[in-house]
PDB file of N, CA, C and O in Angstrom:
ATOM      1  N   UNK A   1      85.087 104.044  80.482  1.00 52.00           N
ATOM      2  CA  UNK A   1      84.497 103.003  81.282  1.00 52.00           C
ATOM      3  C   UNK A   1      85.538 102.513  82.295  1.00 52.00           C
ATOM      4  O   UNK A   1      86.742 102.471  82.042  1.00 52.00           O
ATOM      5  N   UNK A   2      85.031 102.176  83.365  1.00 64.00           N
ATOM      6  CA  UNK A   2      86.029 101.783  84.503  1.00 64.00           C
ATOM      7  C   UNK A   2      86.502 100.496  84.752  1.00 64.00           C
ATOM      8  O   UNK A   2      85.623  99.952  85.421  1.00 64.00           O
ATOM      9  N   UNK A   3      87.478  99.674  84.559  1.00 71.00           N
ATOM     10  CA  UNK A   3      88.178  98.228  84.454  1.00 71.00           C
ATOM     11  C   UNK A   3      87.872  97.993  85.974  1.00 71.00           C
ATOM     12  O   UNK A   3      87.712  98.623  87.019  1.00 71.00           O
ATOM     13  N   UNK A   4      87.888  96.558  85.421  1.00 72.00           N
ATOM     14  CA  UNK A   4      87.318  95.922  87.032  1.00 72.00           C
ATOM     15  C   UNK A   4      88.944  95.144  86.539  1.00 72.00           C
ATOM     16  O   UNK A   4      89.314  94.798  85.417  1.00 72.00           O
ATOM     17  N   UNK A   5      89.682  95.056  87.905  1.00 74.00           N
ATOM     18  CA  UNK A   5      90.713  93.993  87.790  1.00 74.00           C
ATOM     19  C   UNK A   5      90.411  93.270  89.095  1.00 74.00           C
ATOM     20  O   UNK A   5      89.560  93.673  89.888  1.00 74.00           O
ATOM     21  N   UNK A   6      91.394  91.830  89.335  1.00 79.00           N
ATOM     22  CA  UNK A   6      91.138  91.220  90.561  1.00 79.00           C
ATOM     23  C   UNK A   6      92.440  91.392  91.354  1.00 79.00           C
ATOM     24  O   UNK A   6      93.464  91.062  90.757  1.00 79.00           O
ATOM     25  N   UNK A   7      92.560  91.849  92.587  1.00 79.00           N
ATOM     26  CA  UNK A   7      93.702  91.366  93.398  1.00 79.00           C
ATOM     27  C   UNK A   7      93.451  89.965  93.828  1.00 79.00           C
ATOM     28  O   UNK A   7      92.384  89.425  94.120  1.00 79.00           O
ATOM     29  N   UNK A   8      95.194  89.285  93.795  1.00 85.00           N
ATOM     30  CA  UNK A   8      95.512  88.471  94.785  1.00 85.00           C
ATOM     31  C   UNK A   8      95.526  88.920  95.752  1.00 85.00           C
ATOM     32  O   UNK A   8      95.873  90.061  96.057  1.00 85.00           O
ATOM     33  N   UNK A   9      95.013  87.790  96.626  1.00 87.00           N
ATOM     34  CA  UNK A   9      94.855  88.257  98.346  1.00 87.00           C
ATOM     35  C   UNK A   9      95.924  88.182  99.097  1.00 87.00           C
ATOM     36  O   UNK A   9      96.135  88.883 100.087  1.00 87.00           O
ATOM     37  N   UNK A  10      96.841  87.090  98.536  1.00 87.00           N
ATOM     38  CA  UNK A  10      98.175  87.202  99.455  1.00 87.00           C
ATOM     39  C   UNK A  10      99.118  88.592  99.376  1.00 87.00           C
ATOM     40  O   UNK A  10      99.783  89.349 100.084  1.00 87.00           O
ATOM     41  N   UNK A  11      98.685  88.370  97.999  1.00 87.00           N
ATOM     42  CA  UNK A  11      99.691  89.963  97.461  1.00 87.00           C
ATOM     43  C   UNK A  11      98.779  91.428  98.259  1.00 87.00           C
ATOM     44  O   UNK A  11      99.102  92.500  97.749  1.00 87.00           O
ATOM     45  N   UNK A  12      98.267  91.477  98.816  1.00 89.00           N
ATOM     46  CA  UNK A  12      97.383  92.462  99.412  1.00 89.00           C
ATOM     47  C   UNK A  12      97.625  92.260 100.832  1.00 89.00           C
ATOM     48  O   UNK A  12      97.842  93.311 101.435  1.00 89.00           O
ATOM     49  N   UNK A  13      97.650  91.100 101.597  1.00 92.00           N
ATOM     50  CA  UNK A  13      97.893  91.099 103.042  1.00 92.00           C
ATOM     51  C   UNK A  13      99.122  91.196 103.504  1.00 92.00           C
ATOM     52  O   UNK A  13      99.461  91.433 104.663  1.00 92.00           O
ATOM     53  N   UNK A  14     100.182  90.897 102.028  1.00 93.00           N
ATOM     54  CA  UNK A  14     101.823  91.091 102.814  1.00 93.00           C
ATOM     55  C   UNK A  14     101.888  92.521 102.253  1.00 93.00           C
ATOM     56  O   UNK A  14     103.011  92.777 101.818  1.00 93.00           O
ATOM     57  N   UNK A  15     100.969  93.562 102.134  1.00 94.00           N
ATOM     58  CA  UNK A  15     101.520  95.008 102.315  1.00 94.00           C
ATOM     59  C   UNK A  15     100.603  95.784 103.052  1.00 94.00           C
ATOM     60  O   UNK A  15     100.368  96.990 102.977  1.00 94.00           O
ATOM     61  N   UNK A  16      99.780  94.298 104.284  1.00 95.00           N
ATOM     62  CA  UNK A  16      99.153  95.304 105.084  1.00 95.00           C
ATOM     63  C   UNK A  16     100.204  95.018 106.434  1.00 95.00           C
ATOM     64  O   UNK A  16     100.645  93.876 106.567  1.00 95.00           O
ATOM     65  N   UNK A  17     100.534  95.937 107.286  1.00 96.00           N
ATOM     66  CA  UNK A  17     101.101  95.885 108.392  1.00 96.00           C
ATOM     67  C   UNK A  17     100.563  96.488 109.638  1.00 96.00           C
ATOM     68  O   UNK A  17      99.884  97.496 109.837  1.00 96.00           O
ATOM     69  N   UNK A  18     101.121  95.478 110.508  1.00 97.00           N
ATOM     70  CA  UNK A  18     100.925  95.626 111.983  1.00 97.00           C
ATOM     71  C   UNK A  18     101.880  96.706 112.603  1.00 97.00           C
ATOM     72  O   UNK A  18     103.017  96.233 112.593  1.00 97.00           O
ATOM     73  N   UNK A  19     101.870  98.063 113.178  1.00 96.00           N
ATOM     74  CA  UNK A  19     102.287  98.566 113.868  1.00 96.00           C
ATOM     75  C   UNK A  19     101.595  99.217 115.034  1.00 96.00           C
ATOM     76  O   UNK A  19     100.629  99.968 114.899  1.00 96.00           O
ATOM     77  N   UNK A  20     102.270  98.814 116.466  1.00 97.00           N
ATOM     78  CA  UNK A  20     101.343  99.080 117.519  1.00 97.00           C
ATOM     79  C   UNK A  20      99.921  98.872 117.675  1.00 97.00           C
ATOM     80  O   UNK A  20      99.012  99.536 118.175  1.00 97.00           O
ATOM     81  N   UNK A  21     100.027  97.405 116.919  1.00 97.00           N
ATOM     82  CA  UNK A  21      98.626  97.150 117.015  1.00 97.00           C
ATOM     83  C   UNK A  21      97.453  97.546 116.387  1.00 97.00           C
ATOM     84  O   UNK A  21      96.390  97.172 116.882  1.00 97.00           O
ATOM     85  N   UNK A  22      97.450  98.466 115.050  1.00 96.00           N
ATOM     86  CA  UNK A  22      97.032  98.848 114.559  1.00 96.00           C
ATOM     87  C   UNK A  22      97.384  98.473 113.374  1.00 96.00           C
ATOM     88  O   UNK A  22      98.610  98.481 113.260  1.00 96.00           O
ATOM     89  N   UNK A  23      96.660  98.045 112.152  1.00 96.00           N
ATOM     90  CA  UNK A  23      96.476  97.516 110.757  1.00 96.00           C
ATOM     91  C   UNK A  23      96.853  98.452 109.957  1.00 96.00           C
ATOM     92  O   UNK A  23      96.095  99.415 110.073  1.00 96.00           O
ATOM     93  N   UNK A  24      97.764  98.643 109.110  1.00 95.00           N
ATOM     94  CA  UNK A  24      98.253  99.954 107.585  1.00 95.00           C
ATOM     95  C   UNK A  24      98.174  99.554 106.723  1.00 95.00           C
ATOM     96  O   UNK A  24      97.722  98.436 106.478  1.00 95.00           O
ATOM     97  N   UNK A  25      98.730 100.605 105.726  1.00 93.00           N
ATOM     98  CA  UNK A  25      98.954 100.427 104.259  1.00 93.00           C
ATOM     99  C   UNK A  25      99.456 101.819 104.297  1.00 93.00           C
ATOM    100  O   UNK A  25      99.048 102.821 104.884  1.00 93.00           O
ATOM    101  N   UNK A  26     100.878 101.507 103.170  1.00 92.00           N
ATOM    102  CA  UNK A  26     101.624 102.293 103.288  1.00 92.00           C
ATOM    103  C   UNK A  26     100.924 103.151 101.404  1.00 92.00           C
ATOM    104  O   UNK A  26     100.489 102.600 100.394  1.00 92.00           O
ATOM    105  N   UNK A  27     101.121 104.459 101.707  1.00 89.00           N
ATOM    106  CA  UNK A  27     100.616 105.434 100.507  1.00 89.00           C
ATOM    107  C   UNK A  27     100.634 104.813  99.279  1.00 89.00           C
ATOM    108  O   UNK A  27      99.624 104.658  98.592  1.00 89.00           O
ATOM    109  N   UNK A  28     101.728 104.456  98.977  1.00 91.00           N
ATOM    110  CA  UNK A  28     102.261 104.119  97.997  1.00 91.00           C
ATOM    111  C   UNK A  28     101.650 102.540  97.292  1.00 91.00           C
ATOM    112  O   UNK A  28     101.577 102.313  96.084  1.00 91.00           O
ATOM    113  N   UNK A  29     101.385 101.892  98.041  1.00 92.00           N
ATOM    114  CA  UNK A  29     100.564 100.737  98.313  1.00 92.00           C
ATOM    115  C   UNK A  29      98.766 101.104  97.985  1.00 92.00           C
ATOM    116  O   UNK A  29      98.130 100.419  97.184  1.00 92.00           O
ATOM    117  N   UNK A  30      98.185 102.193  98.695  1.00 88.00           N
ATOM    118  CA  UNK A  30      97.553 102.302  98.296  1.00 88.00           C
ATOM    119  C   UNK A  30      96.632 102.874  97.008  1.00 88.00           C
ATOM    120  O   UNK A  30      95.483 102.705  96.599  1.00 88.00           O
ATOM    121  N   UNK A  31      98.081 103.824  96.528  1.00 86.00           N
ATOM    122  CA  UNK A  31      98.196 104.810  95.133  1.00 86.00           C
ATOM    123  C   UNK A  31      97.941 103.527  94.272  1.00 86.00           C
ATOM    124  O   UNK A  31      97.021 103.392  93.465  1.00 86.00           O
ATOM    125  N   UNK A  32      99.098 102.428  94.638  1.00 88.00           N
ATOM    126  CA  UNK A  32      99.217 101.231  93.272  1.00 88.00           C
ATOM    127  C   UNK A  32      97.573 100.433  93.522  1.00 88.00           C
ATOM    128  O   UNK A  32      97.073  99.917  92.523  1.00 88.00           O
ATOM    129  N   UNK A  33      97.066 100.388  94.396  1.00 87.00           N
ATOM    130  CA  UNK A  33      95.664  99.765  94.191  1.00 87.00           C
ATOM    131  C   UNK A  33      94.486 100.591  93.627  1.00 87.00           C
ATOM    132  O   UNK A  33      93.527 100.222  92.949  1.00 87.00           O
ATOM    133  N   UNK A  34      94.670 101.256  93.884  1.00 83.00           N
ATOM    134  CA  UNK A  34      93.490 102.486  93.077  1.00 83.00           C
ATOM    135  C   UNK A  34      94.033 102.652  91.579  1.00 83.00           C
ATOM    136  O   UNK A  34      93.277 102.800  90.619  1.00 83.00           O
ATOM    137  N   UNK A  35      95.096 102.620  91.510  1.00 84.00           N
ATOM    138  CA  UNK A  35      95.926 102.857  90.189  1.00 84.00           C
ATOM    139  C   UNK A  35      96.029 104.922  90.337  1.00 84.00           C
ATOM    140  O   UNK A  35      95.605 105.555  89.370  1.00 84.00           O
ATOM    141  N   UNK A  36      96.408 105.450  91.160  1.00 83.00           N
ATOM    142  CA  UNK A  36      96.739 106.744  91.485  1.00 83.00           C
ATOM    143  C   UNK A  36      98.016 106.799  91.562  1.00 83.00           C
ATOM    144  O   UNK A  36      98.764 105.822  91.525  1.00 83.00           O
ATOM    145  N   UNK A  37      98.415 108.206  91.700  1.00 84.00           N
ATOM    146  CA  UNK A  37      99.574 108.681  91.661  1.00 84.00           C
ATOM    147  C   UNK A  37      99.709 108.857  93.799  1.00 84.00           C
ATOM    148  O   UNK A  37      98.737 109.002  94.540  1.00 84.00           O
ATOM    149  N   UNK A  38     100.652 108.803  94.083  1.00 83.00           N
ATOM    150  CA  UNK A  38     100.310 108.505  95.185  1.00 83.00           C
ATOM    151  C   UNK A  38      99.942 110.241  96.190  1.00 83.00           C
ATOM    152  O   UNK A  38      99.420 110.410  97.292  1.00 83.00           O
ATOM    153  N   UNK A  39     100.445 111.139  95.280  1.00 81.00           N
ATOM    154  CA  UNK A  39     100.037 113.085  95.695  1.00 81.00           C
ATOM    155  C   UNK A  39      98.518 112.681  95.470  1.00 81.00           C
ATOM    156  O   UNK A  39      97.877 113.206  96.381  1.00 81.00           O
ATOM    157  N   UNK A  40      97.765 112.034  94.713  1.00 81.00           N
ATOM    158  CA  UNK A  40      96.544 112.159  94.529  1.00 81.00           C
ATOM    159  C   UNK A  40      95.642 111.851  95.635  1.00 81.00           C
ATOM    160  O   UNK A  40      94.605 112.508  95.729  1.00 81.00           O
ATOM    161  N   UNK A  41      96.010 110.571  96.821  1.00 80.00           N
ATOM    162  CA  UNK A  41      95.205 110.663  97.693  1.00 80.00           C
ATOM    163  C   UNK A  41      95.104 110.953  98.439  1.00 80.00           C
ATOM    164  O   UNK A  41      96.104 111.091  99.144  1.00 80.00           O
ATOM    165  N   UNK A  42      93.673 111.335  98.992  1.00 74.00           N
ATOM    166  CA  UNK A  42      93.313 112.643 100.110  1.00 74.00           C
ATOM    167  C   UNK A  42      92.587 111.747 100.974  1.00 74.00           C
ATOM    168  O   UNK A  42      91.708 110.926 100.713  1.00 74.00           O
ATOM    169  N   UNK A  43      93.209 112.119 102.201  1.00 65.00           N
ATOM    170  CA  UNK A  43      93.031 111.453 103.484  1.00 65.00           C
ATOM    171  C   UNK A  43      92.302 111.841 104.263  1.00 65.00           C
ATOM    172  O   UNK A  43      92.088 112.976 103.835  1.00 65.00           O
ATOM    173  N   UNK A  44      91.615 111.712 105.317  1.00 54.00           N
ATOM    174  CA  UNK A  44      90.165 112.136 106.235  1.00 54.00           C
ATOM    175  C   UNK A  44      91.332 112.115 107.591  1.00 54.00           C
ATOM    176  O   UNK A  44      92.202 111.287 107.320  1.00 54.00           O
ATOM    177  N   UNK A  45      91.486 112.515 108.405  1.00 48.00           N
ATOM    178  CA  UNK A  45      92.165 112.523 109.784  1.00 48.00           C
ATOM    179  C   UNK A  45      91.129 112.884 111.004  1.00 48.00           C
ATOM    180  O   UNK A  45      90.616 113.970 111.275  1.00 48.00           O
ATOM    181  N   UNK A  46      91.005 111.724 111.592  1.00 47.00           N
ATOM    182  CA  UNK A  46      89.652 112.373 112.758  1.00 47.00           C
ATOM    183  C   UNK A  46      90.979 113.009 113.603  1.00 47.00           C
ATOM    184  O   UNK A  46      92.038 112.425 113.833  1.00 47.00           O
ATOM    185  N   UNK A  47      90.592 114.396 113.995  1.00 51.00           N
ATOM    186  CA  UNK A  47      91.205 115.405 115.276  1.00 51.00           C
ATOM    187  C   UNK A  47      91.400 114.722 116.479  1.00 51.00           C
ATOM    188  O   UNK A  47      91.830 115.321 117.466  1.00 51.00           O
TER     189      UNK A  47
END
């Protein structure tokens, strides 16, 4: 069965970043929110 946990929101917006104007999240950041290993996620890249 799949755990529901809650993020804090502050703790979530100081590991989103602004570069060139554009909003991130760095891999590793996003591995620890999914609870993944961070090789595990697979990314979409529009051409």
């Amino acid at each position: 069965m799949n755990e529901i946990t809650t993020i804090d929101k502050q703790n979530l917006q100081d590991k989103i970043y602004t570069i060139r104007g554009l909003q991130v999240m760095l891999d590793r950041d996003l591995a620890d929110l999914y609870n993944v290993e961070t090789k595990n996620l697979r990314f979409n890249l529009a051409p």
